[in-house]
Every structure is written in structure tokens, then in C-alpha cells.
Coordinates of C-alpha atoms in Angstrom, one line a residue:
Chain A
M1 CA 128.7 82.6 125.7
I2 CA 128.5 86.4 125.7
E3 CA 131.7 88.3 126.0
V4 CA 131.8 92.1 126.5
A5 CA 135.3 93.7 126.6
H6 CA 136.2 97.3 127.2
L7 CA 133.0 98.5 125.7
T8 CA 132.5 102.3 125.5
K9 CA 129.6 104.3 124.0
R10 CA 129.4 108.1 124.2
Y11 CA 126.6 110.4 123.3
G12 CA 128.4 113.7 122.9
A13 CA 130.6 114.3 125.9
K14 CA 128.6 111.9 128.1
A15 CA 129.7 108.3 128.3
A16 CA 126.6 106.0 128.4
V17 CA 128.9 103.0 128.8
D18 CA 132.5 103.5 129.9
D19 CA 135.0 100.7 129.4
I20 CA 132.9 97.8 130.7
S21 CA 133.8 94.2 130.5
F22 CA 131.9 91.0 131.6
T23 CA 131.1 87.5 130.4
V24 CA 127.8 85.7 130.5
P25 CA 128.3 81.9 130.7
P26 CA 125.9 79.2 129.5
G27 CA 123.9 77.2 131.9
R28 CA 123.2 80.2 134.2
V29 CA 120.6 83.0 134.3
T30 CA 122.6 86.2 134.5
G31 CA 120.8 89.3 135.8
F32 CA 121.8 92.7 134.5
L33 CA 120.9 95.4 137.1
G34 CA 121.2 99.1 137.2
P35 CA 119.3 102.3 137.7
N36 CA 117.6 104.2 134.9
G37 CA 120.3 105.6 132.6
A38 CA 123.0 103.4 134.0
G39 CA 123.8 101.9 130.5
K40 CA 121.9 98.6 130.5
S41 CA 119.9 99.1 127.4
T42 CA 122.8 100.7 125.6
T43 CA 125.0 97.7 126.4
L44 CA 122.3 95.3 125.2
R45 CA 121.7 97.3 122.0
I46 CA 125.4 97.2 121.2
L47 CA 125.5 93.5 121.9
L48 CA 122.7 92.9 119.5
G49 CA 124.1 95.1 116.7
L50 CA 121.6 97.9 116.9
D51 CA 124.0 100.5 118.1
R52 CA 127.7 101.0 117.3
P53 CA 130.3 101.1 120.1
D54 CA 132.9 103.9 120.2
A55 CA 135.4 101.3 121.5
G56 CA 135.5 97.7 122.7
T57 CA 133.8 94.6 121.6
A58 CA 130.6 92.7 122.4
L59 CA 130.7 89.1 121.1
I60 CA 128.3 86.2 120.9
D61 CA 130.1 82.8 120.7
G62 CA 133.2 84.8 119.6
R63 CA 131.5 86.8 116.8
P64 CA 129.8 90.2 116.6
Y65 CA 126.0 89.8 116.3
R66 CA 126.1 91.5 112.9
E67 CA 128.2 88.7 111.5
L68 CA 125.8 85.9 112.6
R69 CA 124.0 84.2 109.7
F70 CA 120.3 83.9 110.6
P71 CA 121.0 85.3 114.0
L72 CA 117.5 84.6 115.5
R73 CA 118.3 80.9 115.4
R74 CA 121.2 81.6 117.8
V75 CA 120.0 84.6 119.8
G76 CA 116.5 85.5 120.9
A77 CA 116.1 89.1 122.0
L78 CA 113.5 91.3 123.6
L79 CA 114.3 95.0 123.6
D80 CA 112.3 98.1 124.3
G81 CA 113.5 99.7 121.0
A82 CA 112.4 96.8 118.7
G83 CA 108.7 96.1 118.1
P84 CA 105.8 95.6 115.7
V85 CA 103.9 98.1 113.6
P86 CA 100.6 98.5 115.5
E87 CA 98.5 98.0 112.4
R88 CA 100.0 94.6 111.6
R89 CA 98.5 91.4 112.9
A90 CA 100.5 89.5 115.5
I91 CA 100.7 86.4 113.3
D92 CA 102.0 88.5 110.4
H93 CA 104.6 90.2 112.5
L94 CA 106.0 86.8 113.6
T95 CA 105.7 85.4 110.1
W96 CA 108.0 88.0 108.5
I97 CA 110.5 87.6 111.3
A98 CA 110.5 83.8 110.8
Q99 CA 110.9 84.1 107.1
S100 CA 113.8 86.4 107.4
N101 CA 115.7 83.7 109.3
R102 CA 114.3 80.7 107.5
I103 CA 112.5 79.5 110.6
P104 CA 109.7 77.0 109.9
R105 CA 106.2 78.6 109.9
R106 CA 105.0 76.0 112.5
R107 CA 107.2 77.8 115.0
V108 CA 105.0 80.9 114.7
H109 CA 102.0 79.0 115.9
E110 CA 104.1 77.2 118.6
V111 CA 105.4 80.3 120.2
L112 CA 102.1 82.1 120.0
D113 CA 100.5 79.2 121.8
A114 CA 103.4 79.1 124.3
V115 CA 102.9 82.7 125.3
G116 CA 99.1 82.4 125.4
L117 CA 98.4 84.4 122.3
G118 CA 97.2 81.6 120.0
A119 CA 93.6 82.7 120.3
V120 CA 94.3 86.3 119.4
A121 CA 97.0 85.8 116.8
R122 CA 94.9 87.4 114.1
Q123 CA 94.2 90.6 116.0
R124 CA 96.1 93.7 115.1
V125 CA 98.8 94.5 117.6
K126 CA 97.3 97.9 118.4
K127 CA 94.4 96.1 120.1
Y128 CA 96.7 94.3 122.4
S129 CA 97.2 95.3 126.1
L130 CA 100.6 96.1 127.4
G131 CA 101.0 92.6 128.7
M132 CA 99.9 91.0 125.4
G133 CA 102.4 93.2 123.6
Q134 CA 105.1 92.0 126.0
R135 CA 104.0 88.4 125.3
L136 CA 104.3 89.0 121.6
G137 CA 107.9 90.3 122.1
L138 CA 108.7 87.2 124.0
A139 CA 107.2 85.1 121.3
A140 CA 109.5 86.8 118.8
A141 CA 112.5 86.2 121.0
L142 CA 111.7 82.5 121.2
L143 CA 110.9 82.0 117.5
G144 CA 114.2 80.5 116.5
D145 CA 114.5 78.3 119.6
P146 CA 117.7 80.1 120.4
E147 CA 120.6 79.0 122.5
I148 CA 121.0 82.5 123.9
L149 CA 118.3 84.8 125.3
V150 CA 118.9 88.5 125.8
L151 CA 115.8 90.0 127.5
D152 CA 115.3 93.6 128.5
E153 CA 112.6 93.9 131.2
P154 CA 110.7 90.8 130.0
V155 CA 108.1 90.8 132.8
N156 CA 107.0 94.5 132.3
G157 CA 103.2 94.6 132.1
L158 CA 102.8 90.8 132.7
D159 CA 100.2 89.5 135.1
P160 CA 101.4 87.2 138.0
D161 CA 100.8 84.1 135.9
G162 CA 102.9 85.5 133.0
I163 CA 105.7 86.5 135.4
R164 CA 105.7 83.0 136.8
W165 CA 105.8 81.5 133.3
V166 CA 108.8 83.7 132.3
R167 CA 110.6 82.8 135.5
T168 CA 110.1 79.1 135.1
F169 CA 110.9 79.2 131.4
L170 CA 114.2 81.1 131.9
R171 CA 115.2 78.7 134.7
D172 CA 114.5 75.7 132.5
H173 CA 116.3 77.4 129.6
A174 CA 119.5 77.8 131.7
A175 CA 119.1 74.3 133.1
R176 CA 119.4 72.9 129.6
G177 CA 122.9 74.5 129.3
R178 CA 121.7 77.6 127.5
T179 CA 122.6 81.2 128.1
V180 CA 120.2 83.9 129.6
L181 CA 121.1 87.5 130.1
L182 CA 118.2 89.2 131.8
S183 CA 117.7 92.9 132.6
S184 CA 115.1 93.9 135.1
H185 CA 114.2 96.6 137.6
L186 CA 112.3 94.1 139.7
M187 CA 114.7 93.1 142.5
T188 CA 112.6 90.3 144.0
E189 CA 111.9 88.9 140.6
M190 CA 115.6 89.0 139.8
A191 CA 116.5 87.4 143.1
D192 CA 114.1 84.6 142.3
T193 CA 115.4 84.0 138.8
A194 CA 119.1 84.9 138.5
D195 CA 122.1 82.8 139.4
E196 CA 124.6 85.6 138.7
V197 CA 124.3 89.3 138.8
I198 CA 126.0 92.1 137.0
V199 CA 125.4 95.5 138.5
I200 CA 126.0 98.6 136.3
A201 CA 125.9 102.2 137.6
R202 CA 126.8 105.4 135.7
G203 CA 128.1 103.4 132.8
R204 CA 130.5 101.3 134.8
I205 CA 130.3 97.8 136.2
A206 CA 129.8 98.1 140.0
A207 CA 129.7 94.4 140.8
H208 CA 129.7 91.1 139.0
G209 CA 129.3 87.6 140.6
P210 CA 127.1 84.9 141.9
L211 CA 123.9 86.1 143.5
D212 CA 124.8 84.9 146.9
E213 CA 128.1 86.7 146.8
I214 CA 126.5 90.0 145.7
T215 CA 123.9 89.8 148.4
A216 CA 126.3 88.7 151.1
G217 CA 126.1 91.0 154.1
H218 CA 122.8 92.5 152.9
P219 CA 119.3 91.6 153.9
S220 CA 118.2 91.4 150.2
L221 CA 119.2 92.0 146.6
E222 CA 117.5 95.3 146.8
S223 CA 119.7 96.5 149.7
A224 CA 122.8 95.2 148.0
F225 CA 121.8 97.0 144.8
F226 CA 121.3 100.3 146.6
A227 CA 124.6 99.9 148.4
L228 CA 126.5 99.1 145.2
T229 CA 125.0 101.8 143.0
G230 CA 125.2 104.5 145.7
D231 CA 121.5 105.1 145.5
Q232 CA 119.9 106.1 148.8
G233 CA 116.7 104.0 148.1
P234 CA 113.1 105.2 148.2
G235 CA 112.6 108.8 147.2
W236 CA 113.4 110.6 143.9
Chain B
M1 CA 124.7 84.7 101.2
V2 CA 122.1 84.0 98.5
T3 CA 119.9 82.2 100.9
V4 CA 120.2 85.1 103.4
V5 CA 119.2 87.6 100.7
L6 CA 116.3 85.4 99.4
A7 CA 115.0 84.9 102.9
G8 CA 115.2 88.7 103.5
I9 CA 113.3 89.5 100.3
R10 CA 110.6 87.1 101.2
A11 CA 110.3 88.7 104.7
E12 CA 110.2 92.2 103.2
L13 CA 107.5 91.2 100.8
T14 CA 105.5 89.8 103.7
K15 CA 106.0 93.1 105.6
I16 CA 104.6 95.0 102.5
V17 CA 101.5 92.9 101.9
T18 CA 100.6 92.6 105.6
L19 CA 100.5 96.4 106.1
R20 CA 97.0 97.9 105.8
S21 CA 98.3 101.3 104.6
T22 CA 99.9 99.5 101.7
W23 CA 96.5 98.4 100.5
I24 CA 94.8 101.7 101.2
V25 CA 97.3 103.7 99.2
T26 CA 97.5 101.1 96.4
A27 CA 93.7 101.0 96.2
A28 CA 93.5 104.9 96.1
V29 CA 96.0 105.1 93.3
L30 CA 94.3 102.4 91.2
A31 CA 90.8 103.8 91.9
L32 CA 92.0 107.3 90.8
H33 CA 93.4 105.8 87.6
L34 CA 90.1 103.9 86.9
L35 CA 88.1 107.1 87.4
I36 CA 90.3 109.1 85.0
C37 CA 90.2 106.3 82.4
M38 CA 86.4 106.1 82.7
A39 CA 86.1 109.8 82.3
N40 CA 88.3 109.7 79.2
L41 CA 86.6 106.7 77.7
R42 CA 83.6 108.4 76.1
Q43 CA 85.7 111.2 74.6
N44 CA 88.2 108.8 73.2
T45 CA 85.5 106.5 71.7
E46 CA 83.9 109.5 70.0
A47 CA 87.3 110.7 68.7
V48 CA 88.1 107.2 67.3
A49 CA 84.7 107.1 65.6
T50 CA 85.5 110.3 63.8
I51 CA 88.9 109.3 62.5
T52 CA 89.2 110.8 59.0
P53 CA 89.8 108.6 55.9
D54 CA 93.3 109.9 55.8
G55 CA 93.9 108.5 59.3
L56 CA 93.8 111.7 61.5
I57 CA 92.2 111.9 64.9
E58 CA 91.4 114.8 67.2
L59 CA 91.9 113.4 70.8
F60 CA 92.1 117.1 71.8
A61 CA 89.9 119.5 70.0
G62 CA 91.5 121.4 67.2
Q63 CA 94.7 119.2 67.2
P64 CA 94.4 116.6 64.4
R65 CA 97.2 114.0 64.5
P66 CA 97.9 110.7 62.9
A67 CA 95.6 108.3 64.7
Y68 CA 98.0 105.5 65.4
Q69 CA 100.7 107.6 67.0
A70 CA 98.2 109.8 68.9
I71 CA 96.5 106.8 70.4
V72 CA 99.8 105.2 71.5
D73 CA 101.0 108.5 73.0
F74 CA 97.7 109.0 74.9
L75 CA 97.9 105.4 76.2
V76 CA 101.4 105.9 77.5
S77 CA 100.6 109.4 79.0
S78 CA 97.6 107.9 80.7
S79 CA 99.9 105.4 82.6
F80 CA 102.6 108.0 83.0
Q81 CA 100.5 110.5 85.0
M82 CA 99.7 107.8 87.6
G83 CA 103.3 107.0 88.0
L84 CA 103.6 110.3 90.0
F85 CA 101.5 108.9 92.8
L86 CA 103.8 105.8 93.2
S87 CA 106.3 107.9 95.1
V88 CA 103.8 108.3 97.9
L89 CA 103.2 104.5 97.9
A90 CA 107.0 103.9 98.0
A91 CA 107.3 106.4 100.9
V92 CA 104.6 104.5 102.9
L93 CA 106.4 101.2 102.2
A94 CA 109.7 102.6 103.5
G95 CA 108.2 104.6 106.3
Q96 CA 106.8 101.6 108.2
E97 CA 110.3 100.9 109.5
F98 CA 110.3 104.1 111.5
R99 CA 106.9 103.4 113.2
A100 CA 106.9 101.8 116.6
H101 CA 110.5 100.8 116.5
Q102 CA 110.1 98.3 113.7
L103 CA 113.6 99.2 112.5
G104 CA 115.0 97.7 115.7
Q105 CA 113.2 94.4 115.0
S106 CA 114.3 94.4 111.4
V107 CA 118.0 94.9 112.4
L108 CA 117.7 92.1 115.0
A109 CA 116.4 89.8 112.2
V110 CA 118.8 91.0 109.5
P111 CA 121.7 92.7 111.2
G112 CA 123.8 93.3 108.1
R113 CA 122.7 96.7 106.9
G114 CA 123.7 96.1 103.4
V115 CA 121.6 93.0 103.2
L116 CA 118.7 94.7 104.9
V117 CA 118.7 97.6 102.4
T118 CA 119.2 95.4 99.4
T119 CA 116.4 93.0 100.3
K120 CA 114.1 95.9 101.2
T121 CA 114.8 97.7 97.9
V122 CA 114.3 94.6 95.8
A123 CA 111.0 93.8 97.6
V124 CA 109.7 97.4 97.3
A125 CA 110.7 97.5 93.6
A126 CA 108.9 94.2 93.0
Y127 CA 105.7 95.6 94.6
L128 CA 106.0 98.9 92.7
L129 CA 106.5 96.9 89.5
T130 CA 103.3 94.9 90.2
V131 CA 101.2 98.0 90.8
S132 CA 102.7 99.7 87.7
L133 CA 101.7 96.6 85.6
V134 CA 98.2 96.9 86.9
I135 CA 98.2 100.6 86.0
A136 CA 99.4 99.8 82.5
A137 CA 96.8 97.0 82.2
I138 CA 94.0 99.4 83.1
S139 CA 95.2 102.0 80.6
T140 CA 95.4 99.3 77.9
A141 CA 92.0 97.9 78.8
F142 CA 90.2 101.3 78.5
M143 CA 92.1 102.3 75.4
Y144 CA 91.1 98.9 73.9
A145 CA 87.5 99.6 74.7
A146 CA 87.8 102.9 72.8
V147 CA 89.6 101.6 69.7
R148 CA 88.1 98.1 69.3
G149 CA 85.8 99.3 66.5
W150 CA 88.8 100.7 64.6
D151 CA 92.0 98.8 65.1
P152 CA 92.1 96.9 68.5
A153 CA 95.7 95.7 67.7
V154 CA 97.0 99.3 68.3
V155 CA 97.1 98.7 72.1
T156 CA 99.3 95.7 71.7
S157 CA 101.4 97.1 68.9
G158 CA 105.2 97.4 69.2
G159 CA 105.0 101.1 69.8
A160 CA 102.4 100.7 72.6
L161 CA 104.4 97.9 74.3
R162 CA 107.6 99.9 74.1
G163 CA 105.8 102.9 75.6
Q164 CA 104.3 100.9 78.4
G165 CA 107.7 99.3 79.0
R166 CA 109.3 102.7 79.3
F167 CA 106.5 103.7 81.7
L168 CA 107.3 100.6 83.9
I169 CA 111.0 101.7 84.0
F170 CA 110.0 105.2 84.9
A171 CA 107.4 104.3 87.5
V172 CA 109.6 101.9 89.5
L173 CA 112.8 104.0 89.3
S174 CA 111.2 107.3 90.1
A175 CA 109.2 105.9 93.0
L176 CA 112.3 104.3 94.4
V177 CA 113.6 107.9 94.9
G178 CA 110.7 108.5 97.2
Y179 CA 111.5 105.3 99.0
A180 CA 115.1 106.2 99.5
L181 CA 114.4 109.8 100.6
T182 CA 112.1 108.3 103.3
L183 CA 114.9 106.0 104.4
L184 CA 117.2 108.9 104.5
S185 CA 114.9 111.2 106.5
R186 CA 113.4 108.4 108.6
S187 CA 110.0 109.9 108.1
T188 CA 107.2 109.0 105.7
L189 CA 105.9 112.6 105.7
I190 CA 109.3 114.1 104.9
G191 CA 109.8 111.4 102.2
I192 CA 106.5 112.4 100.6
V193 CA 107.2 116.1 100.8
A194 CA 110.6 115.8 99.3
S195 CA 109.2 113.6 96.5
V196 CA 106.5 116.2 95.8
A197 CA 109.1 119.0 95.8
L198 CA 111.1 117.1 93.1
I199 CA 107.9 116.6 91.1
A200 CA 107.0 120.3 91.4
V201 CA 110.2 121.4 89.9
T202 CA 109.2 119.7 86.6
M203 CA 105.4 120.4 86.9
T204 CA 106.0 124.1 87.3
Q205 CA 108.4 124.1 84.3
A206 CA 110.5 126.5 86.4
L207 CA 113.7 125.3 84.9
A208 CA 112.6 123.9 81.5
G209 CA 112.8 127.2 79.8
S210 CA 115.7 128.9 81.5
A211 CA 118.0 125.9 82.3
P212 CA 116.8 122.9 80.3
A213 CA 120.1 121.0 81.1
L214 CA 119.4 121.3 84.8
D215 CA 115.7 120.5 84.4
A216 CA 116.7 117.3 82.6
L217 CA 118.4 116.1 85.8
F218 CA 115.2 115.8 87.8
P219 CA 113.4 112.5 87.9
L220 CA 110.0 113.6 86.5
S221 CA 111.7 115.5 83.8
A222 CA 113.6 112.4 82.9
G223 CA 110.3 110.5 82.9
R224 CA 108.9 113.0 80.4
N225 CA 112.0 112.9 78.3
L226 CA 111.8 109.1 78.3
L227 CA 108.1 108.6 77.6
L228 CA 106.7 111.6 75.7
N229 CA 106.8 112.4 72.1
P230 CA 109.2 115.3 71.3
A231 CA 106.8 116.3 68.5
D232 CA 104.1 117.1 71.0
S233 CA 106.0 118.1 74.2
R234 CA 108.9 120.4 74.9
L235 CA 111.5 118.0 76.2
T236 CA 114.8 118.9 77.8
A237 CA 116.9 115.8 76.9
G238 CA 116.9 112.6 74.9
P239 CA 115.8 109.1 76.1
V240 CA 119.3 107.8 76.8
H241 CA 120.1 110.8 79.0
A242 CA 116.7 110.3 80.7
L243 CA 117.4 106.6 81.4
V244 CA 120.8 107.5 83.0
V245 CA 119.1 110.1 85.2
L246 CA 116.4 107.7 86.2
V247 CA 118.9 105.0 87.2
S248 CA 121.2 107.4 88.9
W249 CA 118.7 109.0 91.3
P250 CA 117.5 105.8 93.1
S251 CA 121.0 104.3 92.9
L252 CA 122.6 107.3 94.6
T253 CA 119.9 108.0 97.1
T254 CA 119.5 104.3 98.1
A255 CA 123.3 104.0 98.5
I256 CA 123.4 107.0 100.7
A257 CA 120.5 105.7 102.7
G258 CA 122.2 102.4 103.2
L259 CA 125.5 104.0 104.2
L260 CA 123.7 106.2 106.8
L261 CA 121.8 103.2 108.1
S262 CA 125.0 101.3 108.6
R263 CA 126.7 104.2 110.4
R264 CA 123.8 105.4 112.5
D265 CA 122.3 103.6 115.5
A266 CA 119.1 101.7 114.6
R267 CA 116.7 104.1 116.4

């Protein structure tokens, strides 16, 4: 269970996140939607202990992430602002992460095989394509076989096969009673994957509820999203 | 808590040894030391061969000195000069965190900033100690080659071992300053530049004459004061003062780096 309560984060005078509250229950895939700069990544970074909030709390099973002992066994995360040094080999990157949380070394090979990188595990990360880098990030998130997954744009750069694998994996993960919080810009992908949706705009929660409730009265999740965020749709 | 710290140290050591730049900088430092030792070998061997019956040696032309002390001093100085380059290595080890958002991954894995900084510092210190031991071993091996026809035991004498022990203390503690400055600035380059600036204060002897008490507060000056023979070098403080300075610099800079890391966002 993820619980965010009255969370606020300011950069100077601008509030990136302004008094937001929501919960993410187990057994469901919860989508986290919002335009660029809406506060999605900031919220996830605070939840995962990377950034400090100015007010409010973000708890995982009742505790701040910072207080979790061997957190990767409880929470797997994929974030844009957390990645490998390009000169390091993929297998070495996962090995130090595993060692830091006393995760057995066999898990490194298991997750590399699971994301389709087993054959290129000894290549340096700088030789990886965007999609391969994304797969490596997913492998790192899955290393501790965590109960909770927090994934920021997990299908970025993935080929259709990879996207389908992620979708199926997340659905299965939630079906086993586990928790998934998924941020994505891809509305059709989100509509195919999420059970619940949280919509954030300009640092505030615009809507939160089951997918069918959010999309009620709209032809698609995309239409609902634009209506809720006040965005006029195509055109910058 | 102990298992968390031990796991963190193991992970940090893996980070260090799986980084290509670690090996490149380490190899460069050791290769430079080998070259300098090789260049000095012939001169030292000739000087040892001409030790006078009353035990005087001229390692430097026109400067006869008691052979035993001169050889021990040269051995320690040989290691000492390479210690200067370990700050660069330490900056590279610390700087990896700020490349390609590795710090974010490190904080995800070890969210307690105090634990993260502690484990990283212990691992970096262990690696620096290992490299310093290799430097000391190379110095000893070359000096042994020079003195084996006279008194090979001089390189393992109490004086030599004490000197090399002081070198190890200096090398690790002074390099940790470069490590901490890199953590503070979040930049390998700034860490190296700041370390070189600290070294330059001593190398230029800018303060040694006019303000020796101030000069003695700089890490390299403290290293000189700890390692060098006051009979041969103009020192600015005693060894105890030097040790306090050498311990204080990395302690304070690392503590400040840890404090800032815990207060700032991990970006």
C-alpha cells in the first residue's frame, strides 16, 4: 500500500506538487497520468526518498522509503533520474545493486534473462540502445522480487514485443495481490494496463478513481485526460 | 544495521572495481611510480656502492649523509611523492555518482544518506589503502634492489616500516579530502581542481615562510610534517600536529558532504 498525504514540494515560489493526497492499493495497477511538468516525477521521487518534501508524507506500507531496510526487496523502481554509469557492464550494474540489498546473485541472471538482456549482459551500457537501457532499468526494478513496483514511463523506447511483455507482467503482478504504480504518457497503453487512474495537473490531483469511472462520458482515456487537465489536445 | 553497512560496503567496492576509469587512473599512477623508481635505481645503486667506510652516502651530489637514515628517508619520500596523485584517483571514485544519474540509483538502493556516505567512504578508503600498499611495495622493491649488496635489511628495518606506515596514513587521509571535495561539489573536475589547489599551497611554499602555522593546516604540509626528516626539510609543525590535521580534513569535509547529501535532493 502506498499512501501520499498532503504532499507539497516547492522550487522557489513555484509549487511542483501542491497538497496532493492519494492511496495506491495492492492488487491493482494504478496509472499516474499528467502533462509534462504536472508533478508526476516529483511525486515519485519524493515517494522513493530521492527528494525531500516541503510538507506532507509519502509512505510505503506505513513507513517512509528512507526507513526501509533493504528497500529493493520491498519496492522496485524505475525512474528517469536513476541509472547506470555508461562505462559499466550491465551485469556489474545489477550486481552492485543486488549486493547492496543482499539479494542473491542468481537474481541478476534471472532478471537479465527475463527482460531479454541475458545474451548482452557483459556489454557496457553505453553500447545499449534506448530500449535496451530501458530493459536494464526494468531488470533493476525487478531484482528484489518486490511487492511494490513504482515505474516512471516504463515502456519508453521499448519495441512492441517489449511493451506487451511489460503490460502482461504488470497485470500478472497486480493479479498476485501486489501493488503497481505506473506513470506513462501513452494513453492507449495506460487504458490497456491500469485498473485505477490518478490524474495530476499543475501539481494538484485532478481526478482519482477506477478507469471506467474516469473515462465515463468520454470516448477514450485520452479525451478524459484532456478534459480533466484542461489541455486542448493536439497542438503545442 | 551492521548487515546493512556491510552489504553497502560490498556494493561500493563492486562499484569501484567495475569502473574502467578506476583501473585507468590506478594504472597511470602505478606506471608513473615504476618509471620514477626505475630512473632512480641506477643512481641509488651507484651511491650505495660508494658508501664510505664511516657510513656516509651521497644520494644527492655534494650532500653526504649517514647512509641508513638517508636511504630510509629516500624510500619514504619516494612513496610520499606518489601520494599526491591519489587525490585524483579518489575524485574519480567519488565522481562516478554524478555521472548518468547513478546517485539516484544509489539512493534507491541505500536510501539512508548516512549509511550511503559511510559505506562509500569505507570502500574508497580500502581501495586507496590497497593502491598505497602497492606504491609502498614498489618503492621497497626498488630500494631493495639498490641496497641488497650493502644491507638489504634496511628496507624492512623499523625506521623504514614506520616511515611507510606514516605514508599509508598520509596517502589515504589526504586522498579522502579529494573524495569529499568531489562529493561536495558533485563534480570530478571540481574535486580534482580543488585538490590540486590545496596541494599547490604547500608546493609553492607560499605560506611556509611567512605563516608557518597556517601552512601546517594544509593536508600536504601535514604530510610533509608527518613523513619528512626535520634535519633535511624545513617543516612547519610536528608529527602529532600533522596527524591531527590529516584526520581533521577528511573528517570535516566528509561530514559536510554527508550533511549536504542528506539535505539536498538526489540529483
